[in-house]
Amino acid sequence: SAVLQLTVEDKEEWVKKALQSLQAETVKMERVCDRVSHYAYSHKLANNGCKSVVIDGKRVNLHIAYTSVEGDRQAVLGTPIIFGGY
């Protein structure tokens, strides 16, 4: 898996732009405590050789996660999903 940690001002707006730029569609979103995860599939990533996994019966090759804590500006993007802590 490849993981990129970023510092962003508006996490939800950044997620929206990241999904658009990768031509990805969210197939599942979950909130657990203060963590928000977007699981998505991008044909653009698939066409560039990125692997995918199956979550809830749907292909996923992009995982974007962040905390909903005010003032925390960290976001993490991984492909196919983020492994380990984030």
Short mmCIF file of N, CA and C in Angstrom, two decimals:
data_model
loop_
_atom_site.label_atom_id
_atom_site.label_comp_id
_atom_site.label_asym_id
_atom_site.label_seq_id
_atom_site.Cartn_x
_atom_site.Cartn_y
_atom_site.Cartn_z
N SER A 1 0.84 -1.18 0.00
CA SER A 1 0.00 0.00 0.00
C SER A 1 0.88 1.24 0.00
N ALA A 2 0.42 2.27 -0.65
CA ALA A 2 1.10 3.57 -0.63
C ALA A 2 0.25 4.51 0.20
N VAL A 3 0.89 5.26 1.09
CA VAL A 3 0.16 6.17 1.98
C VAL A 3 0.80 7.54 1.92
N LEU A 4 -0.03 8.56 1.88
CA LEU A 4 0.41 9.94 1.85
C LEU A 4 -0.27 10.69 2.98
N GLN A 5 0.52 11.30 3.87
CA GLN A 5 -0.04 12.09 4.95
C GLN A 5 0.04 13.56 4.56
N LEU A 6 -1.04 14.27 4.75
CA LEU A 6 -1.14 15.65 4.32
C LEU A 6 -1.62 16.55 5.45
N THR A 7 -1.34 17.82 5.31
CA THR A 7 -1.91 18.82 6.20
C THR A 7 -2.83 19.67 5.35
N VAL A 8 -4.10 19.68 5.70
CA VAL A 8 -5.10 20.40 4.91
C VAL A 8 -5.95 21.27 5.82
N GLU A 9 -6.41 22.38 5.28
CA GLU A 9 -7.25 23.31 6.05
C GLU A 9 -8.67 22.79 6.20
N ASP A 10 -9.31 22.47 5.09
CA ASP A 10 -10.70 22.01 5.08
C ASP A 10 -10.71 20.57 4.58
N LYS A 11 -10.78 19.64 5.51
CA LYS A 11 -10.64 18.22 5.15
C LYS A 11 -11.75 17.74 4.22
N GLU A 12 -12.99 18.12 4.48
CA GLU A 12 -14.08 17.64 3.64
C GLU A 12 -13.98 18.18 2.22
N GLU A 13 -13.58 19.44 2.08
CA GLU A 13 -13.39 20.02 0.75
C GLU A 13 -12.22 19.35 0.04
N TRP A 14 -11.16 19.06 0.78
CA TRP A 14 -10.00 18.37 0.19
C TRP A 14 -10.37 16.98 -0.30
N VAL A 15 -11.15 16.25 0.50
CA VAL A 15 -11.60 14.91 0.10
C VAL A 15 -12.39 15.01 -1.21
N LYS A 16 -13.30 15.95 -1.28
CA LYS A 16 -14.11 16.15 -2.48
C LYS A 16 -13.22 16.39 -3.71
N LYS A 17 -12.22 17.25 -3.56
CA LYS A 17 -11.32 17.56 -4.67
C LYS A 17 -10.43 16.36 -5.03
N ALA A 18 -9.98 15.62 -4.01
CA ALA A 18 -9.15 14.44 -4.27
C ALA A 18 -9.94 13.39 -5.04
N LEU A 19 -11.18 13.15 -4.63
CA LEU A 19 -12.02 12.19 -5.33
C LEU A 19 -12.26 12.63 -6.78
N GLN A 20 -12.52 13.91 -6.98
CA GLN A 20 -12.75 14.42 -8.33
C GLN A 20 -11.50 14.28 -9.20
N SER A 21 -10.34 14.64 -8.65
CA SER A 21 -9.12 14.60 -9.46
C SER A 21 -8.72 13.18 -9.82
N LEU A 22 -9.09 12.22 -8.99
CA LEU A 22 -8.78 10.82 -9.28
C LEU A 22 -9.95 10.11 -9.96
N GLN A 23 -10.98 10.87 -10.27
CA GLN A 23 -12.19 10.32 -10.91
C GLN A 23 -12.70 9.12 -10.12
N ALA A 24 -12.77 9.30 -8.80
CA ALA A 24 -13.15 8.22 -7.90
C ALA A 24 -14.56 8.44 -7.36
N GLU A 25 -15.21 7.33 -7.09
CA GLU A 25 -16.55 7.36 -6.51
C GLU A 25 -16.52 6.67 -5.16
N THR A 26 -17.03 7.34 -4.14
CA THR A 26 -17.09 6.74 -2.81
C THR A 26 -18.08 5.58 -2.84
N VAL A 27 -17.62 4.41 -2.40
CA VAL A 27 -18.51 3.25 -2.34
C VAL A 27 -18.96 2.97 -0.91
N LYS A 28 -18.21 3.54 0.05
CA LYS A 28 -18.59 3.38 1.46
C LYS A 28 -17.94 4.50 2.26
N MET A 29 -18.70 5.05 3.18
CA MET A 29 -18.15 6.04 4.10
C MET A 29 -18.54 5.61 5.50
N GLU A 30 -17.58 5.70 6.43
CA GLU A 30 -17.91 5.33 7.80
C GLU A 30 -17.29 6.29 8.78
N ARG A 31 -17.99 6.48 9.88
CA ARG A 31 -17.50 7.30 10.99
C ARG A 31 -17.42 6.39 12.21
N VAL A 32 -16.23 6.33 12.78
CA VAL A 32 -16.02 5.55 14.00
C VAL A 32 -15.34 6.49 14.99
N CYS A 33 -16.05 6.79 16.05
CA CYS A 33 -15.59 7.80 17.03
C CYS A 33 -15.28 9.09 16.28
N ASP A 34 -14.05 9.56 16.32
CA ASP A 34 -13.71 10.81 15.64
C ASP A 34 -13.02 10.60 14.31
N ARG A 35 -13.02 9.36 13.79
CA ARG A 35 -12.38 9.05 12.51
C ARG A 35 -13.42 8.95 11.40
N VAL A 36 -13.10 9.54 10.26
CA VAL A 36 -13.96 9.48 9.08
C VAL A 36 -13.15 8.80 7.98
N SER A 37 -13.74 7.79 7.35
CA SER A 37 -13.08 7.08 6.25
C SER A 37 -13.97 7.07 5.02
N HIS A 38 -13.36 7.39 3.89
CA HIS A 38 -14.01 7.28 2.59
C HIS A 38 -13.31 6.14 1.85
N TYR A 39 -14.07 5.13 1.47
CA TYR A 39 -13.56 4.03 0.66
C TYR A 39 -14.10 4.27 -0.74
N ALA A 40 -13.22 4.30 -1.73
CA ALA A 40 -13.64 4.68 -3.08
C ALA A 40 -13.00 3.77 -4.12
N TYR A 41 -13.53 3.88 -5.34
CA TYR A 41 -12.95 3.16 -6.46
C TYR A 41 -12.69 4.15 -7.58
N SER A 42 -11.49 4.08 -8.14
CA SER A 42 -11.08 4.96 -9.23
C SER A 42 -10.60 4.12 -10.41
N HIS A 43 -11.28 4.26 -11.55
CA HIS A 43 -10.82 3.59 -12.76
C HIS A 43 -9.46 4.15 -13.18
N LYS A 44 -9.23 5.42 -12.89
CA LYS A 44 -7.95 6.05 -13.23
C LYS A 44 -6.80 5.34 -12.50
N LEU A 45 -6.98 5.05 -11.21
CA LEU A 45 -5.96 4.32 -10.45
C LEU A 45 -5.83 2.89 -10.98
N ALA A 46 -6.96 2.26 -11.25
CA ALA A 46 -6.94 0.88 -11.74
C ALA A 46 -6.19 0.78 -13.06
N ASN A 47 -6.40 1.76 -13.93
CA ASN A 47 -5.72 1.75 -15.23
C ASN A 47 -4.22 2.00 -15.11
N ASN A 48 -3.79 2.52 -13.96
CA ASN A 48 -2.36 2.74 -13.72
C ASN A 48 -1.74 1.64 -12.88
N GLY A 49 -2.43 0.52 -12.76
CA GLY A 49 -1.86 -0.65 -12.09
C GLY A 49 -2.10 -0.75 -10.60
N CYS A 50 -2.86 0.15 -10.02
CA CYS A 50 -3.15 0.06 -8.58
C CYS A 50 -4.07 -1.12 -8.30
N LYS A 51 -3.74 -1.86 -7.31
CA LYS A 51 -4.54 -3.02 -6.92
C LYS A 51 -5.78 -2.56 -6.18
N SER A 52 -6.72 -3.47 -5.98
CA SER A 52 -7.93 -3.15 -5.24
C SER A 52 -8.23 -4.27 -4.26
N VAL A 53 -9.11 -3.99 -3.33
CA VAL A 53 -9.61 -4.98 -2.38
C VAL A 53 -11.14 -4.93 -2.44
N VAL A 54 -11.78 -5.91 -1.86
CA VAL A 54 -13.24 -5.93 -1.84
C VAL A 54 -13.70 -5.67 -0.41
N ILE A 55 -14.53 -4.65 -0.25
CA ILE A 55 -15.13 -4.31 1.05
C ILE A 55 -16.63 -4.27 0.86
N ASP A 56 -17.34 -5.03 1.67
CA ASP A 56 -18.80 -5.12 1.57
C ASP A 56 -19.25 -5.43 0.14
N GLY A 57 -18.51 -6.29 -0.54
CA GLY A 57 -18.88 -6.72 -1.87
C GLY A 57 -18.56 -5.72 -2.98
N LYS A 58 -17.85 -4.63 -2.65
CA LYS A 58 -17.53 -3.61 -3.66
C LYS A 58 -16.03 -3.42 -3.75
N ARG A 59 -15.54 -3.18 -4.95
CA ARG A 59 -14.12 -2.93 -5.19
C ARG A 59 -13.72 -1.58 -4.63
N VAL A 60 -12.57 -1.55 -3.95
CA VAL A 60 -12.02 -0.33 -3.36
C VAL A 60 -10.54 -0.27 -3.71
N ASN A 61 -10.09 0.87 -4.22
CA ASN A 61 -8.66 1.05 -4.47
C ASN A 61 -8.15 2.41 -3.97
N LEU A 62 -8.98 3.08 -3.17
CA LEU A 62 -8.60 4.37 -2.61
C LEU A 62 -9.25 4.52 -1.25
N HIS A 63 -8.46 4.87 -0.26
CA HIS A 63 -8.96 5.06 1.11
C HIS A 63 -8.45 6.42 1.59
N ILE A 64 -9.37 7.27 1.98
CA ILE A 64 -9.03 8.59 2.52
C ILE A 64 -9.60 8.66 3.93
N ALA A 65 -8.75 9.04 4.89
CA ALA A 65 -9.19 9.08 6.28
C ALA A 65 -8.72 10.36 6.95
N TYR A 66 -9.51 10.81 7.91
CA TYR A 66 -9.14 11.98 8.71
C TYR A 66 -9.94 11.95 10.00
N THR A 67 -9.52 12.76 10.96
CA THR A 67 -10.28 12.88 12.20
C THR A 67 -11.20 14.08 12.08
N SER A 68 -12.31 14.01 12.77
CA SER A 68 -13.26 15.12 12.77
C SER A 68 -12.98 16.09 13.92
N VAL A 69 -11.82 15.94 14.56
CA VAL A 69 -11.46 16.79 15.68
C VAL A 69 -11.12 18.19 15.17
N GLU A 70 -11.74 19.20 15.75
CA GLU A 70 -11.50 20.58 15.37
C GLU A 70 -10.03 20.93 15.60
N GLY A 71 -9.42 21.54 14.61
CA GLY A 71 -8.03 21.95 14.73
C GLY A 71 -7.03 20.93 14.22
N ASP A 72 -7.41 19.66 14.14
CA ASP A 72 -6.52 18.62 13.60
C ASP A 72 -6.59 18.73 12.08
N ARG A 73 -5.46 18.99 11.44
CA ARG A 73 -5.45 19.24 10.00
C ARG A 73 -4.82 18.10 9.21
N GLN A 74 -4.67 16.94 9.80
CA GLN A 74 -4.04 15.82 9.11
C GLN A 74 -5.07 14.99 8.36
N ALA A 75 -4.74 14.63 7.12
CA ALA A 75 -5.54 13.70 6.32
C ALA A 75 -4.59 12.66 5.76
N VAL A 76 -5.08 11.45 5.57
CA VAL A 76 -4.26 10.36 5.07
C VAL A 76 -4.96 9.75 3.87
N LEU A 77 -4.18 9.51 2.82
CA LEU A 77 -4.70 8.91 1.59
C LEU A 77 -3.86 7.67 1.31
N GLY A 78 -4.50 6.56 1.03
CA GLY A 78 -3.77 5.32 0.76
C GLY A 78 -4.42 4.53 -0.36
N THR A 79 -3.62 3.70 -1.00
CA THR A 79 -4.13 2.83 -2.04
C THR A 79 -3.49 1.45 -1.87
N PRO A 80 -4.22 0.35 -1.89
CA PRO A 80 -5.67 0.31 -2.04
C PRO A 80 -6.40 0.75 -0.78
N ILE A 81 -5.87 0.46 0.40
CA ILE A 81 -6.42 0.99 1.65
C ILE A 81 -5.25 1.31 2.57
N ILE A 82 -5.55 2.06 3.61
CA ILE A 82 -4.54 2.41 4.61
C ILE A 82 -4.41 1.23 5.56
N PHE A 83 -3.21 0.72 5.69
CA PHE A 83 -2.95 -0.37 6.63
C PHE A 83 -2.27 0.19 7.86
N GLY A 84 -2.56 -0.35 9.03
CA GLY A 84 -1.95 0.13 10.26
C GLY A 84 -2.68 1.32 10.81
N GLY A 85 -2.07 1.99 11.78
CA GLY A 85 -2.70 3.14 12.42
C GLY A 85 -2.58 4.39 11.58
N TYR A 86 -3.53 5.27 11.75
CA TYR A 86 -3.50 6.57 11.06
C TYR A 86 -4.22 7.60 11.87
#
